[in-house]
Amino acid sequence: MRFVEQTTSHGLDDLRNELRELKKEKNAVILAHNYQRPEVQDAADFVGDSLGLSIKASQTKSDIILFCGVDFMAETAKILNPEKKVLIPDQRAKCPMAMMLNAATLLEARRRNPNADVIMYVNTHADVKAECDCICTSANAPDIVNDSEKDVILFGPDMNLSYYVRRRTSKQIITVPQRGNCPTHHQISLEDILLAKEENPDAVVVAHPECVPEVQDGADVVASTEGMTRYIKDSKKEKFIIATEIGLLHRLRKENPEKTFVPASGYTVCPNMKMHTLDKMVQALKSEEPEILVPRNIIERARMPVEKMLAISAKLRAK
Ligand code: 13P
Ligand code: SF4
């Protein structure tokens, strides 16, 4: 699928060259999520999932982070790097799932469940993160939950990721809010999977845990975008039906030219992720705007749960 873009007189090569020069001049690093447009992924220094991007953001020595992802991801980079400038090419790139949970709702749930640990998906805004005990991503959600000393966990905002975690823990999971979801993944149906499978009976079905329970249950593998990439690279199979945002297909095809990838549905596009273009990346680095700003008191409180997640992840990876 193509997206209308690049309202500039520059050619793509000029934009790529300009971006390279600006990056050097400003000591900037470009981080991009797996759902970005192909040309944005290709121009980035690192492409990955939410966990990988948080880890990279925590390690960078650059003065400027140009973040090609949605608002909560760029905010997480800022929480981990309060002294650095975090830029986002298009400020309208906001995650609808993150908008489904506000701090007041979470505080009320915490008041009603005083003995629960509050573990929220990274797809939350900074003021919500500030009220959490720990953050998780789709790559580590069950591990983070199982690492908790508490038996009851407040988990959100994704009801589907909550289902995924519930199937992998004996702890009681209370989902907050009850019906939060990612509109892009939530619309992929079991029928989509069955149709794709009918046309490609030899394909392995790989789904993201933001998909509805029936799709997760009908898939051969359920994993984060990085987990999917790893699984496919190691697999001896040749064909895969991919139930996640179609941006990941670019990376999968690039890294596995001998394998075939079929999107589970032609509608699996996150319009927010597609807002960034090379043109806007150049503009952002030139003007050093739009900048991601998070109030200092929120950064101080949100940092602990994000760093706790990174520490647990590092401990688990070292095992
Ligand atoms: P991951 O790339 O961490 O699997 O997350 C998917 C997503 O929807 C991010 O917004
Ligand atoms: Fe949010 Fe879904 Fe888009 Fe990810 S794919 S940014 S969860 S709307």
mmCIF file of C-alpha atoms and ligand atoms in Angstrom:
data_model
loop_
_atom_site.group_PDB
_atom_site.id
_atom_site.type_symbol
_atom_site.label_atom_id
_atom_site.label_comp_id
_atom_site.label_asym_id
_atom_site.label_seq_id
_atom_site.Cartn_x
_atom_site.Cartn_y
_atom_site.Cartn_z
ATOM 1 C CA MET A 1 0.000 0.000 0.000
ATOM 2 C CA ARG A 2 1.358 3.498 -0.846
ATOM 3 C CA PHE A 3 0.782 6.643 1.135
ATOM 4 C CA VAL A 4 0.513 10.137 -0.339
ATOM 5 C CA GLU A 5 3.593 12.011 0.793
ATOM 6 C CA GLN A 6 6.538 14.307 0.190
ATOM 7 C CA THR A 7 4.935 17.636 -0.703
ATOM 8 C CA THR A 8 8.316 19.081 -1.540
ATOM 9 C CA SER A 9 10.278 19.978 -4.629
ATOM 10 C CA HIS A 10 13.123 17.781 -3.325
ATOM 11 C CA GLY A 11 13.661 14.284 -4.678
ATOM 12 C CA LEU A 12 13.927 11.399 -2.219
ATOM 13 C CA ASP A 13 17.709 11.213 -2.628
ATOM 14 C CA ASP A 14 18.071 14.921 -1.814
ATOM 15 C CA LEU A 15 15.995 14.409 1.333
ATOM 16 C CA ARG A 16 18.069 11.402 2.374
ATOM 17 C CA ASN A 17 21.317 13.358 1.855
ATOM 18 C CA GLU A 18 19.995 16.383 3.730
ATOM 19 C CA LEU A 19 18.907 14.162 6.609
ATOM 20 C CA ARG A 20 22.356 12.551 6.781
ATOM 21 C CA GLU A 21 24.062 15.964 6.870
ATOM 22 C CA LEU A 22 21.706 17.342 9.524
ATOM 23 C CA LYS A 23 22.155 14.271 11.680
ATOM 24 C CA LYS A 24 25.917 14.750 11.666
ATOM 25 C CA GLU A 25 25.751 18.500 12.214
ATOM 26 C CA LYS A 26 23.319 18.206 15.159
ATOM 27 C CA ASN A 27 24.639 14.959 16.665
ATOM 28 C CA ALA A 28 21.200 13.391 16.301
ATOM 29 C CA VAL A 29 20.013 9.788 16.271
ATOM 30 C CA ILE A 30 16.918 8.605 14.403
ATOM 31 C CA LEU A 31 14.812 5.933 16.111
ATOM 32 C CA ALA A 32 11.906 4.431 14.158
ATOM 33 C CA HIS A 33 9.175 1.948 15.048
ATOM 34 C CA ASN A 34 8.599 -1.161 12.912
ATOM 35 C CA TYR A 35 5.299 0.353 11.655
ATOM 36 C CA GLN A 36 6.908 3.393 10.008
ATOM 37 C CA ARG A 37 6.800 3.946 6.242
ATOM 38 C CA PRO A 38 9.528 2.018 4.369
ATOM 39 C CA GLU A 39 11.562 5.136 3.500
ATOM 40 C CA VAL A 40 11.461 6.309 7.129
ATOM 41 C CA GLN A 41 12.637 2.900 8.382
ATOM 42 C CA ASP A 42 15.433 2.930 5.800
ATOM 43 C CA ALA A 43 16.630 6.362 6.962
ATOM 44 C CA ALA A 44 16.683 5.416 10.658
ATOM 45 C CA ASP A 45 19.696 4.447 12.777
ATOM 46 C CA PHE A 46 17.598 1.890 14.617
ATOM 47 C CA VAL A 47 14.257 0.251 13.787
ATOM 48 C CA GLY A 48 12.512 -1.831 16.428
ATOM 49 C CA ASP A 49 9.619 -2.541 18.753
ATOM 50 C CA SER A 50 8.602 -0.480 21.785
ATOM 51 C CA LEU A 51 11.014 -2.342 24.070
ATOM 52 C CA GLY A 52 13.960 -2.088 21.666
ATOM 53 C CA LEU A 53 13.296 1.614 21.138
ATOM 54 C CA SER A 54 13.162 2.258 24.914
ATOM 55 C CA ILE A 55 16.455 0.406 25.357
ATOM 56 C CA LYS A 56 18.089 2.383 22.525
ATOM 57 C CA ALA A 57 16.729 5.649 23.941
ATOM 58 C CA SER A 58 18.221 4.787 27.343
ATOM 59 C CA GLN A 59 21.666 4.180 25.783
ATOM 60 C CA THR A 60 22.083 6.982 23.260
ATOM 61 C CA LYS A 61 24.952 9.475 23.498
ATOM 62 C CA SER A 62 23.418 11.789 20.869
ATOM 63 C CA ASP A 63 22.208 15.274 21.845
ATOM 64 C CA ILE A 64 18.987 14.988 19.833
ATOM 65 C CA ILE A 65 16.637 12.024 19.410
ATOM 66 C CA LEU A 66 14.423 12.253 16.329
ATOM 67 C CA PHE A 67 11.659 9.821 17.212
ATOM 68 C CA CYS A 68 9.608 8.336 14.369
ATOM 69 C CA GLY A 69 6.813 6.665 16.278
ATOM 70 C CA VAL A 70 3.756 7.794 18.229
ATOM 71 C CA ASP A 71 3.505 10.220 21.156
ATOM 72 C CA PHE A 72 3.843 7.772 24.058
ATOM 73 C CA MET A 73 7.040 6.323 22.567
ATOM 74 C CA ALA A 74 8.655 9.737 22.146
ATOM 75 C CA GLU A 75 7.543 10.634 25.696
ATOM 76 C CA THR A 76 9.215 7.457 26.984
ATOM 77 C CA ALA A 77 12.451 8.527 25.246
ATOM 78 C CA LYS A 78 12.141 11.923 26.974
ATOM 79 C CA ILE A 79 11.454 10.305 30.383
ATOM 80 C CA LEU A 80 14.693 8.350 29.977
ATOM 81 C CA ASN A 81 16.625 11.378 28.658
ATOM 82 C CA PRO A 82 15.295 14.493 30.390
ATOM 83 C CA GLU A 83 18.389 16.530 29.413
ATOM 84 C CA LYS A 84 18.196 15.663 25.709
ATOM 85 C CA LYS A 85 16.036 17.176 23.014
ATOM 86 C CA VAL A 86 13.432 14.700 21.734
ATOM 87 C CA LEU A 87 11.822 15.671 18.424
ATOM 88 C CA ILE A 88 8.873 14.089 16.632
ATOM 89 C CA PRO A 89 8.458 14.825 12.890
ATOM 90 C CA ASP A 90 4.662 15.199 13.104
ATOM 91 C CA GLN A 91 3.026 16.072 16.398
ATOM 92 C CA ARG A 92 -0.289 14.588 15.285
ATOM 93 C CA ALA A 93 1.127 11.054 15.582
ATOM 94 C CA LYS A 94 -0.853 10.045 18.660
ATOM 95 C CA CYS A 95 -1.846 6.538 19.757
ATOM 96 C CA PRO A 96 -5.638 6.156 20.174
ATOM 97 C CA MET A 97 -5.135 3.301 22.654
ATOM 98 C CA ALA A 98 -3.065 5.515 24.952
ATOM 99 C CA MET A 99 -5.951 8.039 24.911
ATOM 100 C CA MET A 100 -8.301 5.369 26.319
ATOM 101 C CA LEU A 101 -6.812 5.582 29.840
ATOM 102 C CA ASN A 102 -6.328 8.724 31.919
ATOM 103 C CA ALA A 103 -4.607 9.122 35.297
ATOM 104 C CA ALA A 104 -7.886 9.760 37.182
ATOM 105 C CA THR A 105 -9.384 6.426 36.031
ATOM 106 C CA LEU A 106 -6.209 4.578 37.005
ATOM 107 C CA LEU A 107 -6.062 6.270 40.430
ATOM 108 C CA GLU A 108 -9.696 5.296 41.087
ATOM 109 C CA ALA A 109 -8.935 1.659 40.146
ATOM 110 C CA ARG A 110 -5.905 1.724 42.443
ATOM 111 C CA ARG A 111 -8.055 3.111 45.304
ATOM 112 C CA ARG A 112 -10.540 0.226 44.829
ATOM 113 C CA ASN A 113 -7.720 -2.380 44.688
ATOM 114 C CA PRO A 114 -5.157 -1.204 47.257
ATOM 115 C CA ASN A 115 -3.304 -4.550 47.303
ATOM 116 C CA ALA A 116 -2.737 -4.749 43.544
ATOM 117 C CA ASP A 117 0.468 -4.003 41.656
ATOM 118 C CA VAL A 118 -0.157 -1.497 38.849
ATOM 119 C CA ILE A 119 1.523 -2.717 35.648
ATOM 120 C CA MET A 120 0.556 -0.759 32.529
ATOM 121 C CA TYR A 121 1.410 -1.198 28.874
ATOM 122 C CA VAL A 122 3.968 1.284 27.538
ATOM 123 C CA ASN A 123 1.100 2.541 25.322
ATOM 124 C CA THR A 124 0.089 5.085 28.003
ATOM 125 C CA HIS A 125 0.827 8.784 28.426
ATOM 126 C CA ALA A 126 3.537 10.009 30.799
ATOM 127 C CA ASP A 127 1.074 11.167 33.514
ATOM 128 C CA VAL A 128 -0.437 7.640 33.588
ATOM 129 C CA LYS A 129 3.032 6.059 33.745
ATOM 130 C CA ALA A 130 3.732 8.295 36.754
ATOM 131 C CA GLU A 131 0.986 6.405 38.682
ATOM 132 C CA CYS A 132 2.350 2.904 37.877
ATOM 133 C CA ASP A 133 4.513 0.424 39.765
ATOM 134 C CA CYS A 134 5.980 -0.933 36.545
ATOM 135 C CA ILE A 135 5.607 -0.573 32.759
ATOM 136 C CA CYS A 136 5.638 -3.419 30.237
ATOM 137 C CA THR A 137 5.665 -3.832 26.463
ATOM 138 C CA SER A 138 4.144 -6.609 24.375
ATOM 139 C CA ALA A 139 7.612 -8.234 24.340
ATOM 140 C CA ASN A 140 7.803 -8.668 28.112
ATOM 141 C CA ALA A 141 4.259 -8.291 29.556
ATOM 142 C CA PRO A 142 3.873 -11.865 30.967
ATOM 143 C CA ASP A 143 7.435 -11.805 32.373
ATOM 144 C CA ILE A 144 6.923 -8.452 34.083
ATOM 145 C CA VAL A 145 3.588 -9.594 35.562
ATOM 146 C CA ASN A 146 5.070 -12.894 36.781
ATOM 147 C CA ASP A 147 8.011 -11.027 38.328
ATOM 148 C CA SER A 148 5.634 -9.097 40.620
ATOM 149 C CA GLU A 149 5.407 -10.085 44.289
ATOM 150 C CA LYS A 150 1.679 -9.326 44.332
ATOM 151 C CA ASP A 151 -1.102 -11.784 43.405
ATOM 152 C CA VAL A 152 -3.418 -9.152 41.959
ATOM 153 C CA ILE A 153 -2.376 -6.967 39.021
ATOM 154 C CA LEU A 154 -4.087 -3.901 37.574
ATOM 155 C CA PHE A 155 -3.282 -4.143 33.875
ATOM 156 C CA GLY A 156 -4.205 -1.971 30.882
ATOM 157 C CA PRO A 157 -5.164 -0.219 28.727
ATOM 158 C CA ASP A 158 -5.311 -3.039 26.135
ATOM 159 C CA MET A 159 -8.001 -5.657 26.803
ATOM 160 C CA ASN A 160 -6.406 -7.965 24.201
ATOM 161 C CA LEU A 161 -2.902 -7.803 25.661
ATOM 162 C CA SER A 162 -4.604 -8.387 28.998
ATOM 163 C CA TYR A 163 -6.095 -11.633 27.604
ATOM 164 C CA TYR A 164 -2.622 -12.633 26.335
ATOM 165 C CA VAL A 165 -1.114 -12.056 29.807
ATOM 166 C CA ARG A 166 -3.985 -13.826 31.618
ATOM 167 C CA ARG A 167 -3.240 -16.974 29.590
ATOM 168 C CA ARG A 168 0.359 -16.887 30.784
ATOM 169 C CA THR A 169 0.022 -16.205 34.507
ATOM 170 C CA SER A 170 -1.784 -17.586 37.553
ATOM 171 C CA LYS A 171 -2.177 -14.076 38.998
ATOM 172 C CA GLN A 172 -5.517 -12.265 39.032
ATOM 173 C CA ILE A 173 -5.534 -9.660 36.244
ATOM 174 C CA ILE A 174 -7.941 -6.708 36.553
ATOM 175 C CA THR A 175 -8.129 -4.831 33.242
ATOM 176 C CA VAL A 176 -8.321 -1.007 33.341
ATOM 177 C CA PRO A 177 -10.240 0.307 31.461
ATOM 178 C CA GLN A 178 -12.319 -2.730 30.602
ATOM 179 C CA ARG A 179 -12.458 -2.295 26.843
ATOM 180 C CA GLY A 180 -9.300 -0.402 25.799
ATOM 181 C CA ASN A 181 -7.850 -1.570 22.481
ATOM 182 C CA CYS A 182 -5.795 -0.702 19.417
ATOM 183 C CA PRO A 183 -8.259 0.082 16.601
ATOM 184 C CA THR A 184 -5.729 -1.121 14.010
ATOM 185 C CA HIS A 185 -5.294 -4.584 15.522
ATOM 186 C CA HIS A 186 -8.776 -4.933 17.021
ATOM 187 C CA GLN A 187 -10.404 -4.991 13.549
ATOM 188 C CA ILE A 188 -8.433 -8.052 12.359
ATOM 189 C CA SER A 189 -10.998 -10.872 12.566
ATOM 190 C CA LEU A 190 -10.766 -14.639 12.783
ATOM 191 C CA GLU A 191 -12.501 -14.623 9.374
ATOM 192 C CA ASP A 192 -9.552 -12.631 7.934
ATOM 193 C CA ILE A 193 -7.175 -15.268 9.263
ATOM 194 C CA LEU A 194 -9.272 -18.174 7.952
ATOM 195 C CA LEU A 195 -9.560 -16.569 4.488
ATOM 196 C CA ALA A 196 -5.803 -15.909 4.316
ATOM 197 C CA LYS A 197 -5.171 -19.464 5.480
ATOM 198 C CA GLU A 198 -7.569 -20.860 2.836
ATOM 199 C CA GLU A 199 -5.577 -19.053 0.132
ATOM 200 C CA ASN A 200 -2.201 -19.948 1.724
ATOM 201 C CA PRO A 201 -2.680 -23.312 3.459
ATOM 202 C CA ASP A 202 1.075 -23.784 3.869
ATOM 203 C CA ALA A 203 1.596 -20.453 5.691
ATOM 204 C CA VAL A 204 2.353 -19.990 9.393
ATOM 205 C CA VAL A 205 0.021 -17.478 11.117
ATOM 206 C CA VAL A 206 1.918 -14.955 13.249
ATOM 207 C CA ALA A 207 -0.180 -12.484 15.287
ATOM 208 C CA HIS A 208 0.430 -9.547 17.619
ATOM 209 C CA PRO A 209 -1.027 -9.754 21.152
ATOM 210 C CA GLU A 210 -3.041 -6.577 20.464
ATOM 211 C CA CYS A 211 -5.253 -8.794 18.252
ATOM 212 C CA VAL A 212 -8.579 -10.077 19.608
ATOM 213 C CA PRO A 213 -8.574 -13.404 21.562
ATOM 214 C CA GLU A 214 -10.016 -15.454 18.631
ATOM 215 C CA VAL A 215 -7.161 -14.281 16.375
ATOM 216 C CA GLN A 216 -4.549 -15.000 19.062
ATOM 217 C CA ASP A 217 -6.057 -18.466 19.601
ATOM 218 C CA GLY A 218 -6.162 -19.117 15.824
ATOM 219 C CA ALA A 219 -2.516 -18.100 15.304
ATOM 220 C CA ASP A 220 0.486 -20.420 15.363
ATOM 221 C CA VAL A 221 2.637 -17.804 17.093
ATOM 222 C CA VAL A 222 1.717 -14.675 19.109
ATOM 223 C CA ALA A 223 4.540 -12.178 19.645
ATOM 224 C CA SER A 224 5.579 -8.526 19.721
ATOM 225 C CA THR A 225 6.816 -7.081 16.434
ATOM 226 C CA GLU A 226 10.427 -7.838 17.411
ATOM 227 C CA GLY A 227 9.410 -11.314 18.597
ATOM 228 C CA MET A 228 7.763 -11.921 15.189
ATOM 229 C CA THR A 229 10.910 -10.759 13.401
ATOM 230 C CA ARG A 230 13.087 -13.066 15.491
ATOM 231 C CA TYR A 231 10.756 -16.062 15.102
ATOM 232 C CA ILE A 232 10.547 -15.658 11.305
ATOM 233 C CA LYS A 233 14.310 -15.256 10.907
ATOM 234 C CA ASP A 234 14.909 -18.523 12.797
ATOM 235 C CA SER A 235 12.034 -20.450 11.167
ATOM 236 C CA LYS A 236 12.600 -23.011 8.416
ATOM 237 C CA LYS A 237 9.094 -22.270 7.039
ATOM 238 C CA GLU A 238 8.784 -20.189 3.867
ATOM 239 C CA LYS A 239 5.430 -18.434 4.050
ATOM 240 C CA PHE A 240 3.865 -16.346 6.825
ATOM 241 C CA ILE A 241 0.482 -14.669 7.342
ATOM 242 C CA ILE A 242 1.177 -11.512 9.357
ATOM 243 C CA ALA A 243 -1.528 -10.207 11.710
ATOM 244 C CA THR A 244 -0.130 -6.824 12.685
ATOM 245 C CA GLU A 245 0.294 -3.338 11.208
ATOM 246 C CA ILE A 246 1.525 -3.660 7.615
ATOM 247 C CA GLY A 247 4.643 -1.505 8.201
ATOM 248 C CA LEU A 248 6.373 -4.562 9.660
ATOM 249 C CA LEU A 249 6.192 -6.296 6.245
ATOM 250 C CA HIS A 250 8.859 -3.944 4.857
ATOM 251 C CA ARG A 251 11.380 -5.047 7.479
ATOM 252 C CA LEU A 252 10.384 -8.715 7.200
ATOM 253 C CA ARG A 253 10.820 -8.696 3.411
ATOM 254 C CA LYS A 254 14.112 -6.812 3.623
ATOM 255 C CA GLU A 255 15.591 -9.197 6.207
ATOM 256 C CA ASN A 256 14.137 -12.398 4.679
ATOM 257 C CA PRO A 257 14.156 -11.922 0.874
ATOM 258 C CA GLU A 258 13.684 -15.669 0.313
ATOM 259 C CA LYS A 259 10.464 -15.854 2.390
ATOM 260 C CA THR A 260 6.908 -14.813 1.495
ATOM 261 C CA PHE A 261 4.702 -12.575 3.643
ATOM 262 C CA VAL A 262 0.932 -12.163 3.348
ATOM 263 C CA PRO A 263 -0.888 -9.481 5.381
ATOM 264 C CA ALA A 264 -3.800 -10.978 7.355
ATOM 265 C CA SER A 265 -5.959 -8.028 6.315
ATOM 266 C CA GLY A 266 -5.474 -5.177 3.843
ATOM 267 C CA TYR A 267 -6.891 -2.727 6.386
ATOM 268 C CA THR A 268 -4.258 -3.116 9.061
ATOM 269 C CA VAL A 269 -2.817 0.389 8.832
ATOM 270 C CA CYS A 270 -2.137 2.681 11.793
ATOM 271 C CA PRO A 271 -2.654 6.152 10.291
ATOM 272 C CA ASN A 272 -0.838 7.738 13.228
ATOM 273 C CA MET A 273 2.342 5.771 12.588
ATOM 274 C CA LYS A 274 2.225 6.833 8.931
ATOM 275 C CA MET A 275 2.255 10.581 9.651
ATOM 276 C CA HIS A 276 6.049 10.864 9.562
ATOM 277 C CA THR A 277 7.779 11.460 6.222
ATOM 278 C CA LEU A 278 11.377 12.171 5.179
ATOM 279 C CA ASP A 279 10.316 15.690 4.401
ATOM 280 C CA LYS A 280 9.010 16.261 7.954
ATOM 281 C CA MET A 281 12.090 14.570 9.441
ATOM 282 C CA VAL A 282 14.334 17.071 7.627
ATOM 283 C CA GLN A 283 12.177 19.983 8.784
ATOM 284 C CA ALA A 284 12.183 18.744 12.393
ATOM 285 C CA LEU A 285 15.977 18.471 12.509
ATOM 286 C CA LYS A 286 16.419 21.865 10.825
ATOM 287 C CA SER A 287 14.079 23.758 13.146
ATOM 288 C CA GLU A 288 14.555 21.459 16.192
ATOM 289 C CA GLU A 289 10.774 21.331 16.482
ATOM 290 C CA PRO A 290 8.234 19.957 17.329
ATOM 291 C CA GLU A 291 9.857 19.061 20.628
ATOM 292 C CA ILE A 292 8.394 16.536 23.087
ATOM 293 C CA LEU A 293 7.995 18.264 26.446
ATOM 294 C CA VAL A 294 7.034 16.416 29.627
ATOM 295 C CA PRO A 295 6.676 18.300 32.953
ATOM 296 C CA ARG A 296 9.666 17.727 35.249
ATOM 297 C CA ASN A 297 7.547 16.329 38.153
ATOM 298 C CA ILE A 298 5.918 13.781 35.789
ATOM 299 C CA ILE A 299 9.311 12.737 34.391
ATOM 300 C CA GLU A 300 10.620 12.168 37.919
ATOM 301 C CA ARG A 301 7.665 9.910 38.842
ATOM 302 C CA ALA A 302 7.347 8.109 35.490
ATOM 303 C CA ARG A 303 11.045 7.253 35.315
ATOM 304 C CA MET A 304 10.990 4.650 38.118
ATOM 305 C CA PRO A 305 8.380 2.307 36.514
ATOM 306 C CA VAL A 306 10.031 2.592 33.066
ATOM 307 C CA GLU A 307 13.508 1.905 34.481
ATOM 308 C CA LYS A 308 12.115 -0.962 36.546
ATOM 309 C CA MET A 309 10.831 -2.566 33.330
ATOM 310 C CA LEU A 310 14.235 -2.136 31.642
ATOM 311 C CA ALA A 311 15.985 -3.661 34.674
ATOM 312 C CA ILE A 312 13.652 -6.704 34.797
ATOM 313 C CA SER A 313 14.023 -7.176 31.017
ATOM 314 C CA ALA A 314 17.826 -7.019 31.272
ATOM 315 C CA LYS A 315 17.787 -9.516 34.155
ATOM 316 C CA LEU A 316 15.607 -11.917 32.117
ATOM 317 C CA ARG A 317 17.715 -11.543 28.970
ATOM 318 C CA ALA A 318 20.860 -12.344 30.968
ATOM 319 C CA LYS A 319 19.407 -15.681 32.199
HETATM 320 P P1 13P B 1 5.471 -3.553 19.612
HETATM 321 O O1 13P B 1 6.224 -3.058 18.410
HETATM 322 O O2 13P B 1 6.190 -3.213 20.874
HETATM 323 O O3 13P B 1 5.119 -4.980 19.487
HETATM 324 O O4 13P B 1 4.127 -2.680 19.730
HETATM 325 C C1 13P B 1 3.183 -2.538 18.786
HETATM 326 C C2 13P B 1 2.454 -1.269 18.863
HETATM 327 O O5 13P B 1 1.319 -1.212 18.562
HETATM 328 C C3 13P B 1 3.131 -0.071 19.239
HETATM 329 O O6 13P B 1 2.250 0.945 19.195
HETATM 330 FE FE1 SF4 B 2 -1.522 2.745 18.935
HETATM 331 FE FE2 SF4 B 2 -2.323 0.600 17.613
HETATM 332 FE FE3 SF4 B 2 -1.176 2.555 16.271
HETATM 333 FE FE4 SF4 B 2 0.238 0.995 17.942
HETATM 334 S S1 SF4 B 2 -0.760 0.376 16.056
HETATM 335 S S2 SF4 B 2 0.310 3.237 17.780
HETATM 336 S S3 SF4 B 2 -1.283 0.629 19.542
HETATM 337 S S4 SF4 B 2 -3.125 2.673 17.381
#
